[in-house]
Amino acid sequence: MMATLVVDGRDIAHVEHARSFRARSKGLLGRTGVATGLALEPASSVHTFGMAFAIDVAYVARSGRVLAVTTMVPGRLGLPRWRCRWILETEAGRMAEWGIRPGAVVSLS
């Protein structure tokens, strides 16, 4: 399923929206890159075991406010963020390009 990513009121990109357990579990595994991004909902943590590339991860609260943004290299386990409702994953460097930082407001439509 695809969704439009909105950051601080601006349409930024079309991203994949994984809402089923199966889609969230697969995530970006087995890929050599990601065209835009992947939203995992619900989710509060991610890992990069078995991944071939580094990713940027944004942890998003139910309100849409970005709680944290981090870059994860392959083979890492991210700590859970307890107020996190959903997570956005992209290739490393893309969060800065899109203007996603802690405190930004993001949504999917």
PDB file of N, CA and C in Angstrom:
ATOM      1  N   MET A   1       0.840  -1.176   0.000  1.00  0.00           N
ATOM      2  CA  MET A   1       0.000   0.000   0.000  1.00  0.00           C
ATOM      3  C   MET A   1       0.894   1.251   0.000  1.00  0.00           C
ATOM      4  N   MET A   2       0.549   2.235  -0.779  1.00  0.00           N
ATOM      5  CA  MET A   2       1.315   3.479  -0.855  1.00  0.00           C
ATOM      6  C   MET A   2       0.558   4.590  -0.134  1.00  0.00           C
ATOM      7  N   ALA A   3       1.324   5.539   0.403  1.00  0.00           N
ATOM      8  CA  ALA A   3       0.746   6.695   1.084  1.00  0.00           C
ATOM      9  C   ALA A   3       1.595   7.913   0.767  1.00  0.00           C
ATOM     10  N   THR A   4       1.010   9.084   0.877  1.00  0.00           N
ATOM     11  CA  THR A   4       1.752  10.331   0.682  1.00  0.00           C
ATOM     12  C   THR A   4       2.308  10.770   2.029  1.00  0.00           C
ATOM     13  N   LEU A   5       3.608  11.016   2.073  1.00  0.00           N
ATOM     14  CA  LEU A   5       4.266  11.513   3.273  1.00  0.00           C
ATOM     15  C   LEU A   5       4.182  13.033   3.273  1.00  0.00           C
ATOM     16  N   VAL A   6       3.618  13.585   4.360  1.00  0.00           N
ATOM     17  CA  VAL A   6       3.472  15.029   4.515  1.00  0.00           C
ATOM     18  C   VAL A   6       4.356  15.455   5.683  1.00  0.00           C
ATOM     19  N   VAL A   7       5.247  16.432   5.446  1.00  0.00           N
ATOM     20  CA  VAL A   7       6.160  16.926   6.479  1.00  0.00           C
ATOM     21  C   VAL A   7       5.906  18.413   6.671  1.00  0.00           C
ATOM     22  N   ASP A   8       5.509  18.791   7.883  1.00  0.00           N
ATOM     23  CA  ASP A   8       5.210  20.185   8.203  1.00  0.00           C
ATOM     24  C   ASP A   8       4.304  20.826   7.154  1.00  0.00           C
ATOM     25  N   GLY A   9       3.277  20.066   6.736  1.00  0.00           N
ATOM     26  CA  GLY A   9       2.280  20.578   5.803  1.00  0.00           C
ATOM     27  C   GLY A   9       2.631  20.492   4.333  1.00  0.00           C
ATOM     28  N   ARG A  10       3.801  19.945   3.995  1.00  0.00           N
ATOM     29  CA  ARG A  10       4.231  19.830   2.589  1.00  0.00           C
ATOM     30  C   ARG A  10       4.249  18.376   2.151  1.00  0.00           C
ATOM     31  N   ASP A  11       3.658  18.083   0.984  1.00  0.00           N
ATOM     32  CA  ASP A  11       3.758  16.743   0.414  1.00  0.00           C
ATOM     33  C   ASP A  11       5.211  16.516  -0.001  1.00  0.00           C
ATOM     34  N   ILE A  12       5.807  15.430   0.489  1.00  0.00           N
ATOM     35  CA  ILE A  12       7.223  15.172   0.235  1.00  0.00           C
ATOM     36  C   ILE A  12       7.439  14.027  -0.744  1.00  0.00           C
ATOM     37  N   ALA A  13       6.784  12.891  -0.499  1.00  0.00           N
ATOM     38  CA  ALA A  13       7.033  11.711  -1.324  1.00  0.00           C
ATOM     39  C   ALA A  13       5.917  10.703  -1.131  1.00  0.00           C
ATOM     40  N   HIS A  14       5.845   9.742  -2.039  1.00  0.00           N
ATOM     41  CA  HIS A  14       4.978   8.582  -1.867  1.00  0.00           C
ATOM     42  C   HIS A  14       5.841   7.495  -1.233  1.00  0.00           C
ATOM     43  N   VAL A  15       5.360   6.930  -0.135  1.00  0.00           N
ATOM     44  CA  VAL A  15       6.104   5.894   0.572  1.00  0.00           C
ATOM     45  C   VAL A  15       5.233   4.655   0.727  1.00  0.00           C
ATOM     46  N   GLU A  16       5.880   3.513   0.894  1.00  0.00           N
ATOM     47  CA  GLU A  16       5.159   2.288   1.183  1.00  0.00           C
ATOM     48  C   GLU A  16       4.644   2.365   2.613  1.00  0.00           C
ATOM     49  N   HIS A  17       3.458   1.833   2.842  1.00  0.00           N
ATOM     50  CA  HIS A  17       2.843   1.870   4.172  1.00  0.00           C
ATOM     51  C   HIS A  17       2.546   0.432   4.584  1.00  0.00           C
ATOM     52  N   ALA A  18       3.371  -0.110   5.473  1.00  0.00           N
ATOM     53  CA  ALA A  18       3.232  -1.489   5.935  1.00  0.00           C
ATOM     54  C   ALA A  18       2.405  -1.511   7.215  1.00  0.00           C
ATOM     55  N   ARG A  19       1.195  -2.044   7.129  1.00  0.00           N
ATOM     56  CA  ARG A  19       0.309  -2.078   8.287  1.00  0.00           C
ATOM     57  C   ARG A  19       0.042  -3.492   8.771  1.00  0.00           C
ATOM     58  N   SER A  20       0.237  -4.495   7.937  1.00  0.00           N
ATOM     59  CA  SER A  20       0.009  -5.871   8.374  1.00  0.00           C
ATOM     60  C   SER A  20       1.253  -6.402   9.084  1.00  0.00           C
ATOM     61  N   PHE A  21       1.055  -7.405   9.932  1.00  0.00           N
ATOM     62  CA  PHE A  21       2.188  -8.003  10.640  1.00  0.00           C
ATOM     63  C   PHE A  21       3.218  -8.524   9.653  1.00  0.00           C
ATOM     64  N   ARG A  22       2.759  -9.187   8.605  1.00  0.00           N
ATOM     65  CA  ARG A  22       3.669  -9.751   7.602  1.00  0.00           C
ATOM     66  C   ARG A  22       4.488  -8.664   6.905  1.00  0.00           C
ATOM     67  N   ALA A  23       3.834  -7.597   6.469  1.00  0.00           N
ATOM     68  CA  ALA A  23       4.538  -6.511   5.770  1.00  0.00           C
ATOM     69  C   ALA A  23       5.528  -5.813   6.692  1.00  0.00           C
ATOM     70  N   ARG A  24       5.138  -5.591   7.963  1.00  0.00           N
ATOM     71  CA  ARG A  24       6.053  -4.955   8.918  1.00  0.00           C
ATOM     72  C   ARG A  24       7.240  -5.856   9.213  1.00  0.00           C
ATOM     73  N   SER A  25       6.994  -7.162   9.318  1.00  0.00           N
ATOM     74  CA  SER A  25       8.070  -8.101   9.627  1.00  0.00           C
ATOM     75  C   SER A  25       9.096  -8.166   8.500  1.00  0.00           C
ATOM     76  N   LYS A  26       8.640  -8.122   7.280  1.00  0.00           N
ATOM     77  CA  LYS A  26       9.554  -8.161   6.132  1.00  0.00           C
ATOM     78  C   LYS A  26      10.306  -6.847   5.992  1.00  0.00           C
ATOM     79  N   GLY A  27       9.598  -5.731   6.159  1.00  0.00           N
ATOM     80  CA  GLY A  27      10.245  -4.425   6.088  1.00  0.00           C
ATOM     81  C   GLY A  27      11.108  -4.256   4.856  1.00  0.00           C
ATOM     82  N   LEU A  28      12.351  -3.855   5.054  1.00  0.00           N
ATOM     83  CA  LEU A  28      13.288  -3.628   3.949  1.00  0.00           C
ATOM     84  C   LEU A  28      14.240  -4.811   3.732  1.00  0.00           C
ATOM     85  N   LEU A  29      14.008  -5.920   4.436  1.00  0.00           N
ATOM     86  CA  LEU A  29      14.888  -7.076   4.309  1.00  0.00           C
ATOM     87  C   LEU A  29      14.908  -7.604   2.879  1.00  0.00           C
ATOM     88  N   GLY A  30      16.091  -7.971   2.422  1.00  0.00           N
ATOM     89  CA  GLY A  30      16.247  -8.539   1.092  1.00  0.00           C
ATOM     90  C   GLY A  30      16.356  -7.518  -0.020  1.00  0.00           C
ATOM     91  N   ARG A  31      16.283  -6.253   0.312  1.00  0.00           N
ATOM     92  CA  ARG A  31      16.383  -5.204  -0.713  1.00  0.00           C
ATOM     93  C   ARG A  31      17.804  -4.654  -0.758  1.00  0.00           C
ATOM     94  N   THR A  32      18.157  -4.092  -1.899  1.00  0.00           N
ATOM     95  CA  THR A  32      19.474  -3.448  -2.037  1.00  0.00           C
ATOM     96  C   THR A  32      19.361  -1.939  -1.912  1.00  0.00           C
ATOM     97  N   GLY A  33      18.160  -1.436  -1.738  1.00  0.00           N
ATOM     98  CA  GLY A  33      17.896  -0.013  -1.576  1.00  0.00           C
ATOM     99  C   GLY A  33      16.398   0.182  -1.454  1.00  0.00           C
ATOM    100  N   VAL A  34      16.014   1.429  -1.285  1.00  0.00           N
ATOM    101  CA  VAL A  34      14.585   1.750  -1.201  1.00  0.00           C
ATOM    102  C   VAL A  34      14.350   3.012  -2.028  1.00  0.00           C
ATOM    103  N   ALA A  35      13.353   2.949  -2.910  1.00  0.00           N
ATOM    104  CA  ALA A  35      13.105   4.070  -3.822  1.00  0.00           C
ATOM    105  C   ALA A  35      12.758   5.342  -3.059  1.00  0.00           C
ATOM    106  N   THR A  36      11.884   5.245  -2.085  1.00  0.00           N
ATOM    107  CA  THR A  36      11.515   6.434  -1.298  1.00  0.00           C
ATOM    108  C   THR A  36      11.611   6.102   0.178  1.00  0.00           C
ATOM    109  N   GLY A  37      10.589   5.486   0.731  1.00  0.00           N
ATOM    110  CA  GLY A  37      10.602   5.158   2.138  1.00  0.00           C
ATOM    111  C   GLY A  37       9.577   4.103   2.476  1.00  0.00           C
ATOM    112  N   LEU A  38       9.621   3.658   3.729  1.00  0.00           N
ATOM    113  CA  LEU A  38       8.703   2.652   4.217  1.00  0.00           C
ATOM    114  C   LEU A  38       8.215   3.081   5.590  1.00  0.00           C
ATOM    115  N   ALA A  39       6.898   3.190   5.752  1.00  0.00           N
ATOM    116  CA  ALA A  39       6.287   3.497   7.044  1.00  0.00           C
ATOM    117  C   ALA A  39       5.791   2.198   7.652  1.00  0.00           C
ATOM    118  N   LEU A  40       6.179   1.943   8.907  1.00  0.00           N
ATOM    119  CA  LEU A  40       5.767   0.753   9.634  1.00  0.00           C
ATOM    120  C   LEU A  40       4.793   1.184  10.725  1.00  0.00           C
ATOM    121  N   GLU A  41       3.557   0.671  10.670  1.00  0.00           N
ATOM    122  CA  GLU A  41       2.547   1.095  11.649  1.00  0.00           C
ATOM    123  C   GLU A  41       1.675  -0.072  12.061  1.00  0.00           C
ATOM    124  N   PRO A  42       1.565  -0.372  13.344  1.00  0.00           N
ATOM    125  CA  PRO A  42       2.269   0.259  14.462  1.00  0.00           C
ATOM    126  C   PRO A  42       3.682  -0.299  14.597  1.00  0.00           C
ATOM    127  N   ALA A  43       4.548   0.469  15.204  1.00  0.00           N
ATOM    128  CA  ALA A  43       5.927   0.035  15.467  1.00  0.00           C
ATOM    129  C   ALA A  43       6.565   0.984  16.459  1.00  0.00           C
ATOM    130  N   SER A  44       7.476   0.461  17.257  1.00  0.00           N
ATOM    131  CA  SER A  44       8.197   1.314  18.206  1.00  0.00           C
ATOM    132  C   SER A  44       9.693   1.068  18.178  1.00  0.00           C
ATOM    133  N   SER A  45      10.140   0.050  17.417  1.00  0.00           N
ATOM    134  CA  SER A  45      11.579  -0.188  17.262  1.00  0.00           C
ATOM    135  C   SER A  45      11.816  -0.947  15.966  1.00  0.00           C
ATOM    136  N   VAL A  46      13.049  -0.917  15.495  1.00  0.00           N
ATOM    137  CA  VAL A  46      13.439  -1.620  14.272  1.00  0.00           C
ATOM    138  C   VAL A  46      14.821  -2.228  14.467  1.00  0.00           C
ATOM    139  N   HIS A  47      15.187  -3.091  13.524  1.00  0.00           N
ATOM    140  CA  HIS A  47      16.539  -3.640  13.494  1.00  0.00           C
ATOM    141  C   HIS A  47      17.039  -3.603  12.058  1.00  0.00           C
ATOM    142  N   THR A  48      18.341  -3.757  11.897  1.00  0.00           N
ATOM    143  CA  THR A  48      18.924  -3.783  10.556  1.00  0.00           C
ATOM    144  C   THR A  48      19.697  -5.078  10.321  1.00  0.00           C
ATOM    145  N   PHE A  49      19.357  -6.138  11.063  1.00  0.00           N
ATOM    146  CA  PHE A  49      19.995  -7.439  10.840  1.00  0.00           C
ATOM    147  C   PHE A  49      19.606  -7.949   9.462  1.00  0.00           C
ATOM    148  N   GLY A  50      20.590  -8.369   8.675  1.00  0.00           N
ATOM    149  CA  GLY A  50      20.338  -8.895   7.343  1.00  0.00           C
ATOM    150  C   GLY A  50      20.151  -7.836   6.276  1.00  0.00           C
ATOM    151  N   MET A  51      20.305  -6.573   6.621  1.00  0.00           N
ATOM    152  CA  MET A  51      20.142  -5.504   5.629  1.00  0.00           C
ATOM    153  C   MET A  51      21.473  -5.220   4.941  1.00  0.00           C
ATOM    154  N   ALA A  52      21.392  -4.719   3.714  1.00  0.00           N
ATOM    155  CA  ALA A  52      22.579  -4.474   2.905  1.00  0.00           C
ATOM    156  C   ALA A  52      22.998  -3.008   2.868  1.00  0.00           C
ATOM    157  N   PHE A  53      22.252  -2.128   3.520  1.00  0.00           N
ATOM    158  CA  PHE A  53      22.555  -0.696   3.434  1.00  0.00           C
ATOM    159  C   PHE A  53      22.120  -0.002   4.718  1.00  0.00           C
ATOM    160  N   ALA A  54      22.697   1.153   4.979  1.00  0.00           N
ATOM    161  CA  ALA A  54      22.335   1.957   6.154  1.00  0.00           C
ATOM    162  C   ALA A  54      21.011   2.675   5.900  1.00  0.00           C
ATOM    163  N   ILE A  55      20.247   2.884   6.975  1.00  0.00           N
ATOM    164  CA  ILE A  55      18.960   3.565   6.855  1.00  0.00           C
ATOM    165  C   ILE A  55      18.846   4.690   7.878  1.00  0.00           C
ATOM    166  N   ASP A  56      18.027   5.677   7.532  1.00  0.00           N
ATOM    167  CA  ASP A  56      17.582   6.689   8.485  1.00  0.00           C
ATOM    168  C   ASP A  56      16.253   6.206   9.042  1.00  0.00           C
ATOM    169  N   VAL A  57      16.060   6.407  10.335  1.00  0.00           N
ATOM    170  CA  VAL A  57      14.837   5.974  11.008  1.00  0.00           C
ATOM    171  C   VAL A  57      14.257   7.157  11.772  1.00  0.00           C
ATOM    172  N   ALA A  58      12.979   7.452  11.525  1.00  0.00           N
ATOM    173  CA  ALA A  58      12.263   8.482  12.285  1.00  0.00           C
ATOM    174  C   ALA A  58      11.207   7.792  13.133  1.00  0.00           C
ATOM    175  N   TYR A  59      11.225   8.078  14.436  1.00  0.00           N
ATOM    176  CA  TYR A  59      10.249   7.551  15.380  1.00  0.00           C
ATOM    177  C   TYR A  59       9.168   8.619  15.549  1.00  0.00           C
ATOM    178  N   VAL A  60       7.907   8.250  15.283  1.00  0.00           N
ATOM    179  CA  VAL A  60       6.818   9.219  15.230  1.00  0.00           C
ATOM    180  C   VAL A  60       5.750   8.897  16.279  1.00  0.00           C
ATOM    181  N   ALA A  61       5.360   9.894  17.057  1.00  0.00           N
ATOM    182  CA  ALA A  61       4.314   9.752  18.071  1.00  0.00           C
ATOM    183  C   ALA A  61       2.936   9.730  17.416  1.00  0.00           C
ATOM    184  N   ARG A  62       1.941   9.323  18.162  1.00  0.00           N
ATOM    185  CA  ARG A  62       0.556   9.301  17.674  1.00  0.00           C
ATOM    186  C   ARG A  62       0.133  10.670  17.139  1.00  0.00           C
ATOM    187  N   SER A  63       0.629  11.747  17.745  1.00  0.00           N
ATOM    188  CA  SER A  63       0.290  13.114  17.330  1.00  0.00           C
ATOM    189  C   SER A  63       0.923  13.496  15.995  1.00  0.00           C
ATOM    190  N   GLY A  64       1.894  12.711  15.522  1.00  0.00           N
ATOM    191  CA  GLY A  64       2.598  13.039  14.288  1.00  0.00           C
ATOM    192  C   GLY A  64       3.924  13.734  14.522  1.00  0.00           C
ATOM    193  N   ARG A  65       4.216  14.071  15.757  1.00  0.00           N
ATOM    194  CA  ARG A  65       5.485  14.735  16.078  1.00  0.00           C
ATOM    195  C   ARG A  65       6.615  13.711  16.044  1.00  0.00           C
ATOM    196  N   VAL A  66       7.722  14.068  15.375  1.00  0.00           N
ATOM    197  CA  VAL A  66       8.891  13.195  15.299  1.00  0.00           C
ATOM    198  C   VAL A  66       9.607  13.247  16.643  1.00  0.00           C
ATOM    199  N   LEU A  67       9.741  12.082  17.267  1.00  0.00           N
ATOM    200  CA  LEU A  67      10.388  11.973  18.571  1.00  0.00           C
ATOM    201  C   LEU A  67      11.907  11.931  18.443  1.00  0.00           C
ATOM    202  N   ALA A  68      12.400  11.227  17.429  1.00  0.00           N
ATOM    203  CA  ALA A  68      13.845  11.066  17.239  1.00  0.00           C
ATOM    204  C   ALA A  68      14.109  10.644  15.807  1.00  0.00           C
ATOM    205  N   VAL A  69      15.302  10.962  15.326  1.00  0.00           N
ATOM    206  CA  VAL A  69      15.777  10.519  14.024  1.00  0.00           C
ATOM    207  C   VAL A  69      17.176   9.970  14.235  1.00  0.00           C
ATOM    208  N   THR A  70      17.435   8.809  13.680  1.00  0.00           N
ATOM    209  CA  THR A  70      18.756   8.200  13.823  1.00  0.00           C
ATOM    210  C   THR A  70      19.134   7.487  12.536  1.00  0.00           C
ATOM    211  N   THR A  71      20.429   7.313  12.334  1.00  0.00           N
ATOM    212  CA  THR A  71      20.934   6.524  11.220  1.00  0.00           C
ATOM    213  C   THR A  71      21.416   5.195  11.782  1.00  0.00           C
ATOM    214  N   MET A  72      21.007   4.108  11.142  1.00  0.00           N
ATOM    215  CA  MET A  72      21.388   2.777  11.595  1.00  0.00           C
ATOM    216  C   MET A  72      22.128   2.043  10.479  1.00  0.00           C
ATOM    217  N   VAL A  73      23.292   1.523  10.799  1.00  0.00           N
ATOM    218  CA  VAL A  73      24.057   0.711   9.853  1.00  0.00           C
ATOM    219  C   VAL A  73      23.567  -0.732   9.955  1.00  0.00           C
ATOM    220  N   PRO A  74      23.864  -1.574   8.972  1.00  0.00           N
ATOM    221  CA  PRO A  74      23.438  -2.974   9.042  1.00  0.00           C
ATOM    222  C   PRO A  74      23.947  -3.667  10.306  1.00  0.00           C
ATOM    223  N   GLY A  75      23.123  -4.592  10.805  1.00  0.00           N
ATOM    224  CA  GLY A  75      23.508  -5.404  11.950  1.00  0.00           C
ATOM    225  C   GLY A  75      23.252  -4.780  13.306  1.00  0.00           C
ATOM    226  N   ARG A  76      22.341  -3.835  13.392  1.00  0.00           N
ATOM    227  CA  ARG A  76      22.058  -3.145  14.662  1.00  0.00           C
ATOM    228  C   ARG A  76      20.604  -3.362  15.097  1.00  0.00           C
ATOM    229  N   LEU A  77      20.392  -3.197  16.403  1.00  0.00           N
ATOM    230  CA  LEU A  77      19.056  -3.271  16.987  1.00  0.00           C
ATOM    231  C   LEU A  77      18.752  -1.911  17.587  1.00  0.00           C
ATOM    232  N   GLY A  78      17.675  -1.275  17.128  1.00  0.00           N
ATOM    233  CA  GLY A  78      17.282   0.022  17.650  1.00  0.00           C
ATOM    234  C   GLY A  78      16.527  -0.119  18.960  1.00  0.00           C
ATOM    235  N   LEU A  79      16.757   0.794  19.865  1.00  0.00           N
ATOM    236  CA  LEU A  79      16.028   0.781  21.134  1.00  0.00           C
ATOM    237  C   LEU A  79      14.578   1.186  20.900  1.00  0.00           C
ATOM    238  N   PRO A  80      13.641   0.554  21.611  1.00  0.00           N
ATOM    239  CA  PRO A  80      12.238   0.960  21.464  1.00  0.00           C
ATOM    240  C   PRO A  80      12.007   2.356  22.032  1.00  0.00           C
ATOM    241  N   ARG A  81      11.121   3.096  21.402  1.00  0.00           N
ATOM    242  CA  ARG A  81      10.702   4.415  21.880  1.00  0.00           C
ATOM    243  C   ARG A  81       9.266   4.247  22.346  1.00  0.00           C
ATOM    244  N   TRP A  82       9.035   4.374  23.627  1.00  0.00           N
ATOM    245  CA  TRP A  82       7.751   4.012  24.221  1.00  0.00           C
ATOM    246  C   TRP A  82       6.590   4.878  23.756  1.00  0.00           C
ATOM    247  N   ARG A  83       6.791   6.121  23.386  1.00  0.00           N
ATOM    248  CA  ARG A  83       5.685   6.962  22.903  1.00  0.00           C
ATOM    249  C   ARG A  83       5.521   6.871  21.389  1.00  0.00           C
ATOM    250  N   CYS A  84       6.315   6.043  20.749  1.00  0.00           N
ATOM    251  CA  CYS A  84       6.296   5.915  19.292  1.00  0.00           C
ATOM    252  C   CYS A  84       5.072   5.123  18.831  1.00  0.00           C
ATOM    253  N   ARG A  85       4.385   5.630  17.800  1.00  0.00           N
ATOM    254  CA  ARG A  85       3.240   4.947  17.199  1.00  0.00           C
ATOM    255  C   ARG A  85       3.615   4.291  15.875  1.00  0.00           C
ATOM    256  N   TRP A  86       4.459   4.998  15.094  1.00  0.00           N
ATOM    257  CA  TRP A  86       4.896   4.445  13.820  1.00  0.00           C
ATOM    258  C   TRP A  86       6.302   4.913  13.491  1.00  0.00           C
ATOM    259  N   ILE A  87       6.923   4.218  12.541  1.00  0.00           N
ATOM    260  CA  ILE A  87       8.317   4.472  12.179  1.00  0.00           C
ATOM    261  C   ILE A  87       8.405   4.678  10.673  1.00  0.00           C
ATOM    262  N   LEU A  88       9.245   5.614  10.277  1.00  0.00           N
ATOM    263  CA  LEU A  88       9.549   5.844   8.871  1.00  0.00           C
ATOM    264  C   LEU A  88      10.997   5.464   8.627  1.00  0.00           C
ATOM    265  N   GLU A  89      11.235   4.599   7.630  1.00  0.00           N
ATOM    266  CA  GLU A  89      12.586   4.196   7.244  1.00  0.00           C
ATOM    267  C   GLU A  89      12.873   4.683   5.826  1.00  0.00           C
ATOM    268  N   THR A  90      14.079   5.186   5.611  1.00  0.00           N
ATOM    269  CA  THR A  90      14.535   5.598   4.287  1.00  0.00           C
ATOM    270  C   THR A  90      16.021   5.282   4.189  1.00  0.00           C
ATOM    271  N   GLU A  91      16.585   5.435   2.996  1.00  0.00           N
ATOM    272  CA  GLU A  91      18.028   5.280   2.873  1.00  0.00           C
ATOM    273  C   GLU A  91      18.719   6.388   3.654  1.00  0.00           C
ATOM    274  N   ALA A  92      19.897   6.084   4.180  1.00  0.00           N
ATOM    275  CA  ALA A  92      20.646   7.046   4.991  1.00  0.00           C
ATOM    276  C   ALA A  92      20.838   8.350   4.225  1.00  0.00           C
ATOM    277  N   GLY A  93      20.593   9.466   4.897  1.00  0.00           N
ATOM    278  CA  GLY A  93      20.748  10.794   4.314  1.00  0.00           C
ATOM    279  C   GLY A  93      19.458  11.426   3.835  1.00  0.00           C
ATOM    280  N   ARG A  94      18.434  10.613   3.618  1.00  0.00           N
ATOM    281  CA  ARG A  94      17.195  11.142   3.045  1.00  0.00           C
ATOM    282  C   ARG A  94      16.367  11.951   4.045  1.00  0.00           C
ATOM    283  N   MET A  95      16.427  11.627   5.323  1.00  0.00           N
ATOM    284  CA  MET A  95      15.643  12.396   6.315  1.00  0.00           C
ATOM    285  C   MET A  95      16.056  13.866   6.287  1.00  0.00           C
ATOM    286  N   ALA A  96      17.357  14.121   6.219  1.00  0.00           N
ATOM    287  CA  ALA A  96      17.838  15.510   6.151  1.00  0.00           C
ATOM    288  C   ALA A  96      17.346  16.187   4.877  1.00  0.00           C
ATOM    289  N   GLU A  97      17.371  15.473   3.751  1.00  0.00           N
ATOM    290  CA  GLU A  97      16.880  16.032   2.490  1.00  0.00           C
ATOM    291  C   GLU A  97      15.404  16.413   2.592  1.00  0.00           C
ATOM    292  N   TRP A  98      14.625  15.605   3.284  1.00  0.00           N
ATOM    293  CA  TRP A  98      13.195  15.829   3.410  1.00  0.00           C
ATOM    294  C   TRP A  98      12.838  16.799   4.527  1.00  0.00           C
ATOM    295  N   GLY A  99      13.804  17.209   5.340  1.00  0.00           N
ATOM    296  CA  GLY A  99      13.530  18.131   6.438  1.00  0.00           C
ATOM    297  C   GLY A  99      12.909  17.467   7.653  1.00  0.00           C
ATOM    298  N   ILE A 100      13.119  16.163   7.782  1.00  0.00           N
ATOM    299  CA  ILE A 100      12.574  15.439   8.929  1.00  0.00           C
ATOM    300  C   ILE A 100      13.607  15.448  10.040  1.00  0.00           C
ATOM    301  N   ARG A 101      13.216  16.009  11.179  1.00  0.00           N
ATOM    302  CA  ARG A 101      14.084  16.150  12.347  1.00  0.00           C
ATOM    303  C   ARG A 101      13.197  16.055  13.575  1.00  0.00           C
ATOM    304  N   PRO A 102      13.774  15.845  14.761  1.00  0.00           N
ATOM    305  CA  PRO A 102      12.951  15.821  15.963  1.00  0.00           C
ATOM    306  C   PRO A 102      12.134  17.104  16.079  1.00  0.00           C
ATOM    307  N   GLY A 103      10.849  16.952  16.386  1.00  0.00           N
ATOM    308  CA  GLY A 103       9.957  18.103  16.511  1.00  0.00           C
ATOM    309  C   GLY A 103       9.143  18.389  15.259  1.00  0.00           C
ATOM    310  N   ALA A 104       9.580  17.893  14.088  1.00  0.00           N
ATOM    311  CA  ALA A 104       8.799  18.078  12.869  1.00  0.00           C
ATOM    312  C   ALA A 104       7.489  17.324  13.006  1.00  0.00           C
ATOM    313  N   VAL A 105       6.485  17.733  12.240  1.00  0.00           N
ATOM    314  CA  VAL A 105       5.195  17.057  12.255  1.00  0.00           C
ATOM    315  C   VAL A 105       5.018  16.353  10.912  1.00  0.00           C
ATOM    316  N   VAL A 106       4.824  15.046  10.977  1.00  0.00           N
ATOM    317  CA  VAL A 106       4.670  14.246   9.754  1.00  0.00           C
ATOM    318  C   VAL A 106       3.345  13.481   9.804  1.00  0.00           C
ATOM    319  N   SER A 107       2.843  13.166   8.637  1.00  0.00           N
ATOM    320  CA  SER A 107       1.631  12.363   8.550  1.00  0.00           C
ATOM    321  C   SER A 107       1.639  11.597   7.234  1.00  0.00           C
ATOM    322  N   LEU A 108       0.746  10.631   7.157  1.00  0.00           N
ATOM    323  CA  LEU A 108       0.557   9.840   5.931  1.00  0.00           C
ATOM    324  C   LEU A 108      -0.878  10.034   5.469  1.00  0.00           C
ATOM    325  N   SER A 109      -1.038  10.269   4.191  1.00  0.00           N
ATOM    326  CA  SER A 109      -2.396  10.428   3.676  1.00  0.00           C
ATOM    327  C   SER A 109      -2.565   9.619   2.411  1.00  0.00           C
TER     328      SER A 109
END
